[in-house]
Coordinates of C-alpha atoms in Angstrom, one line a residue:
M145 CA -17.2 -9.6 29.3
M146 CA -14.9 -9.1 26.3
G147 CA -12.8 -6.0 26.5
T148 CA -12.7 -3.4 23.8
E149 CA -8.9 -3.6 23.4
L150 CA -7.4 -6.0 21.0
N151 CA -5.4 -8.5 23.1
Q152 CA -2.3 -9.7 21.2
T153 CA -1.2 -11.9 24.1
A154 CA -3.6 -14.7 23.1
N155 CA -1.1 -15.8 20.4
S156 CA 2.4 -14.4 20.9
A157 CA 3.5 -15.9 17.6
F158 CA 1.9 -13.1 15.7
S159 CA 3.3 -9.6 15.3
D160 CA 1.4 -6.5 16.3
Y161 CA 1.2 -5.4 12.6
I162 CA -0.9 -6.3 9.6
V163 CA -0.2 -5.3 6.1
Y164 CA -2.5 -4.5 3.2
V165 CA -1.3 -4.3 -0.3
D166 CA -2.4 -2.7 -3.6
E167 CA -0.9 -1.7 -6.9
S168 CA -1.3 0.8 -9.7
G169 CA -0.5 0.4 -13.3
D170 CA 0.2 -2.6 -15.4
H171 CA 3.1 -4.9 -14.4
G172 CA 3.5 -6.2 -17.9
M173 CA 6.5 -5.0 -20.1
Q174 CA 4.8 -5.7 -23.6
N175 CA 2.4 -2.7 -23.6
L176 CA 3.8 0.7 -22.2
D177 CA 1.1 3.3 -21.5
P178 CA 2.8 6.7 -22.4
N179 CA 0.5 8.4 -20.0
Y180 CA 1.4 6.1 -17.1
P181 CA 4.5 4.1 -17.9
V182 CA 5.0 3.0 -14.2
F183 CA 4.0 0.2 -11.9
V184 CA 3.3 1.1 -8.3
L185 CA 3.3 -1.4 -5.3
A186 CA 2.2 0.0 -2.0
F187 CA 2.3 -1.7 1.6
C188 CA 0.0 -0.1 4.2
I189 CA 1.2 -1.3 7.6
F190 CA -1.3 -0.9 10.5
H191 CA -0.8 -1.6 14.2
K192 CA -3.6 -4.1 14.8
R193 CA -5.1 -2.4 17.9
H194 CA -5.3 0.9 16.2
Y195 CA -6.7 -0.7 13.0
A196 CA -9.3 -2.7 14.9
N197 CA -10.4 0.0 17.4
Q198 CA -10.3 3.0 15.2
V199 CA -9.6 2.7 11.4
V200 CA -12.4 0.1 10.8
S201 CA -15.1 2.0 12.7
A202 CA -14.0 5.3 11.2
L203 CA -14.4 4.0 7.6
H204 CA -17.7 2.4 8.3
Q205 CA -19.1 5.6 9.8
F206 CA -17.8 7.5 6.7
K207 CA -19.7 5.2 4.5
F208 CA -22.9 5.4 6.6
R209 CA -22.7 9.3 6.2
H210 CA -22.3 9.2 2.5
F211 CA -24.2 6.2 1.4
G212 CA -26.6 5.2 4.2
H213 CA -25.1 1.8 4.5
D214 CA -21.5 0.3 4.7
L215 CA -21.6 -2.2 1.9
V216 CA -20.0 0.1 -0.8
V217 CA -16.3 -1.0 -1.5
L218 CA -14.1 2.0 -2.1
H219 CA -12.1 1.8 -5.3
E220 CA -9.9 4.7 -6.4
H221 CA -10.7 4.2 -10.1
E222 CA -14.4 4.1 -9.6
I223 CA -14.2 7.3 -7.4
R224 CA -12.1 9.1 -9.9
K225 CA -14.3 8.1 -13.0
E226 CA -17.5 8.8 -10.9
K227 CA -18.9 5.1 -11.6
G228 CA -21.5 3.2 -9.7
A229 CA -22.2 4.3 -6.1
F230 CA -19.8 7.2 -6.8
T231 CA -22.1 9.1 -9.2
F232 CA -22.0 12.5 -7.3
K233 CA -24.8 15.1 -7.4
G234 CA -22.5 17.9 -8.6
K235 CA -19.1 19.2 -7.7
H236 CA -19.8 20.2 -4.1
Q237 CA -20.9 16.7 -3.1
K238 CA -17.7 15.2 -4.7
T239 CA -15.4 17.8 -3.1
Q240 CA -17.0 17.1 0.4
F241 CA -16.6 13.3 -0.1
L242 CA -13.0 13.6 -1.1
D243 CA -12.2 16.1 1.6
E244 CA -13.6 13.8 4.3
L245 CA -11.8 10.8 2.8
S246 CA -8.4 12.7 2.8
Q247 CA -9.1 13.7 6.4
L248 CA -9.7 10.2 7.4
I249 CA -6.4 9.1 5.8
R250 CA -4.6 12.1 7.4
V251 CA -5.8 11.5 11.0
H252 CA -5.4 7.7 11.2
N253 CA -2.0 6.1 11.6
F254 CA -0.4 3.8 9.2
I255 CA 3.1 3.3 7.8
L256 CA 3.5 3.5 4.1
V257 CA 6.2 1.5 2.1
S258 CA 6.0 1.7 -1.7
C259 CA 8.1 1.1 -4.8
V260 CA 7.6 2.7 -8.1
I261 CA 9.1 0.8 -11.1
D262 CA 9.7 3.1 -14.2
K263 CA 9.0 0.7 -17.0
S264 CA 10.3 3.1 -19.7
K265 CA 13.8 3.1 -18.1
L266 CA 13.8 -0.6 -17.1
S267 CA 14.5 -1.6 -20.7
G268 CA 18.3 -1.8 -21.2
T269 CA 19.1 -2.6 -17.6
S270 CA 20.1 -5.9 -16.1
D271 CA 16.6 -6.3 -14.9
Q272 CA 14.9 -5.7 -18.1
N273 CA 13.5 -9.2 -18.3
K274 CA 12.3 -9.3 -14.7
N275 CA 8.6 -8.8 -13.6
P276 CA 8.1 -5.2 -12.4
Y277 CA 5.7 -6.6 -9.7
H278 CA 8.4 -9.0 -8.4
L279 CA 11.0 -6.2 -8.4
A280 CA 8.7 -4.0 -6.3
L281 CA 7.8 -6.8 -4.1
G282 CA 11.4 -7.5 -3.2
F283 CA 12.0 -4.0 -2.1
C284 CA 8.7 -3.7 0.0
L285 CA 9.3 -7.0 1.8
E286 CA 12.8 -6.0 2.7
T287 CA 11.8 -2.6 3.9
L288 CA 8.9 -4.1 5.8
H289 CA 11.5 -6.4 7.6
E290 CA 13.5 -3.2 8.5
F291 CA 10.6 -1.5 10.0
L292 CA 9.7 -4.6 12.0
Q293 CA 13.2 -4.8 13.3
E294 CA 12.9 -1.3 14.7
K295 CA 9.7 -2.4 16.5
N296 CA 11.4 -5.6 17.8
Q297 CA 8.8 -7.7 15.9
Q298 CA 11.0 -9.2 13.3
N299 CA 10.8 -12.8 14.7
L300 CA 7.0 -12.9 14.8
I301 CA 4.6 -13.8 12.0
T302 CA 3.2 -10.8 10.0
H303 CA 0.4 -11.4 7.6
I304 CA 0.4 -9.5 4.3
V305 CA -2.9 -9.3 2.5
F306 CA -3.1 -9.1 -1.3
E307 CA -6.3 -8.7 -3.4
C308 CA -6.9 -11.7 -5.7
R309 CA -6.1 -10.8 -9.3
G310 CA -6.6 -14.1 -11.1
K311 CA -5.5 -17.7 -10.6
K312 CA -2.3 -17.5 -12.7
E313 CA -1.4 -14.1 -11.3
D314 CA -1.9 -15.1 -7.7
N315 CA 0.0 -18.5 -8.2
E316 CA 3.0 -16.5 -9.7
L317 CA 2.8 -14.0 -6.8
E318 CA 2.7 -16.7 -4.1
L319 CA 5.6 -18.6 -5.7
E320 CA 7.7 -15.5 -5.8
F321 CA 6.7 -14.4 -2.3
R322 CA 7.6 -17.8 -0.9
R323 CA 11.0 -17.8 -2.7
M324 CA 11.9 -14.3 -1.3
T325 CA 10.8 -15.1 2.2
N326 CA 12.7 -18.3 2.1
G327 CA 16.0 -16.5 1.7
A328 CA 16.0 -15.1 -1.8
N329 CA 16.4 -11.5 -0.6
R330 CA 19.4 -9.1 -0.1
A331 CA 19.8 -10.1 3.6
G332 CA 19.8 -13.8 2.7
I333 CA 17.6 -14.6 5.7
N334 CA 14.1 -16.2 6.2
L335 CA 11.5 -13.6 6.5
P336 CA 8.5 -14.6 8.9
F337 CA 5.8 -13.2 6.6
E338 CA 2.6 -15.1 5.5
I339 CA 0.7 -14.3 2.4
V340 CA -3.2 -14.0 2.5
F341 CA -5.3 -13.6 -0.6
A342 CA -8.6 -11.7 -0.4
D343 CA -11.5 -11.7 -2.9
K344 CA -12.0 -8.4 -4.8
K345 CA -15.5 -8.1 -3.3
V346 CA -14.3 -8.4 0.3
D347 CA -15.1 -5.4 2.5
S348 CA -11.7 -4.9 4.0
P349 CA -11.0 -1.3 5.2
G350 CA -7.2 -1.9 4.9
L351 CA -7.3 -3.1 1.3
Q352 CA -9.6 -0.1 0.4
L353 CA -7.2 2.3 2.0
A354 CA -4.2 0.6 0.2
D355 CA -6.3 1.0 -3.2
L356 CA -6.6 4.7 -2.6
V357 CA -2.8 5.4 -2.1
A358 CA -1.1 3.6 -5.0
R359 CA -2.1 6.0 -7.9
P360 CA -1.2 9.2 -6.3
I361 CA 2.2 7.9 -5.5
G362 CA 2.8 7.0 -9.2
L363 CA 1.5 10.4 -10.3
S364 CA 3.9 12.2 -7.8
I365 CA 6.9 10.5 -9.6
L366 CA 5.5 10.9 -13.1
R367 CA 4.4 14.6 -12.7
P368 CA 6.3 16.0 -9.8
G369 CA 5.4 19.6 -10.5
Q370 CA 1.7 18.9 -10.7
P371 CA -0.6 19.6 -7.7
N372 CA -1.3 16.3 -5.9
S373 CA -3.3 16.9 -2.8
A374 CA -3.6 13.2 -2.2
F375 CA 0.1 12.7 -2.1
D376 CA 0.5 15.7 0.2
V377 CA -1.4 13.8 2.7
L378 CA 0.6 10.6 2.1
K379 CA 4.1 12.1 2.5
E380 CA 3.7 12.0 6.2
K381 CA 2.8 8.3 6.2
F382 CA 6.0 7.0 4.6
Y383 CA 8.5 5.0 6.5
C384 CA 11.5 7.5 6.8
S385 CA 14.9 7.9 8.2
G386 CA 15.1 9.8 11.5
G387 CA 11.8 8.5 13.1
R388 CA 8.8 10.5 14.2
Q389 CA 10.7 13.7 14.2
N390 CA 11.3 13.5 10.4
V391 CA 7.9 12.5 9.1
G392 CA 7.1 14.0 5.7
R393 CA 10.9 14.1 4.9
G394 CA 13.7 11.5 4.4
Y395 CA 11.4 9.1 2.8
E396 CA 12.9 9.1 -0.7
N397 CA 14.9 5.8 -1.3
W398 CA 13.7 4.8 2.2
G399 CA 9.9 4.2 2.5
L400 CA 9.5 5.3 -1.2
K401 CA 11.9 3.7 -3.9
V402 CA 11.8 4.6 -7.5
Y403 CA 13.6 2.0 -9.7
P404 CA 15.7 2.2 -11.8
L405 CA 17.5 5.1 -9.9
E406 CA 18.7 8.3 -11.6
K407 CA 22.4 8.0 -12.2
S408 CA 23.1 10.8 -9.7
E409 CA 21.3 8.8 -7.0
K410 CA 22.8 6.0 -4.9
P411 CA 20.7 3.3 -3.2
R412 CA 20.9 3.1 0.5

């Protein structure tokens, strides 16, 4: 009989972690949205055992409670705009839905690494002609490697899952991903990461959770004084200095990087 625990010893070439990625905002520099002039990339890092045994089942149970089936794919934009399956029957139902979703994110463990590119400030810098997506990707990959070093997993293969955006965009991303993992990074080392593309319609709990976190991160930078209950939950997920004793603090310019930096700030 198969055990309920995920057994990683079957193939010791793979790390204990899986990463799901999503973004918020337009990565192009041609059109600048004055209401959201940022690009956000978010890496959600899950321990595979916790993900398989708890996160997946919790998200499917959540869907059964609210929709009666588990085929609905959660998208932040559709929830916010109340489109499709997210046409709520009044404010009470929407509040209950969002509260339960926030609680699901709060109680399940994952590590968050994110980069926010302020496109309005990028012009005039030495990186003004670079792709904001690629700039954010470089930071997130390097920080992911630091996290894996802490866990003594840096020499094992870690898969990073991206949602498909289009053939041209996916090809450009894969080329840049492989360039960075083949040594074009600040450490100048090979990074044992493998890229995986997932169709937009795939029912991946990890991708759906990544989809939910990116925009609240962007809004926390754009409007720091505005109430942001979603970000309040996410603060304790960020990779931070000081380990578990410092969760919710010490994540700025650590697990969360904003680029370009303010002149008064220094990169770590």
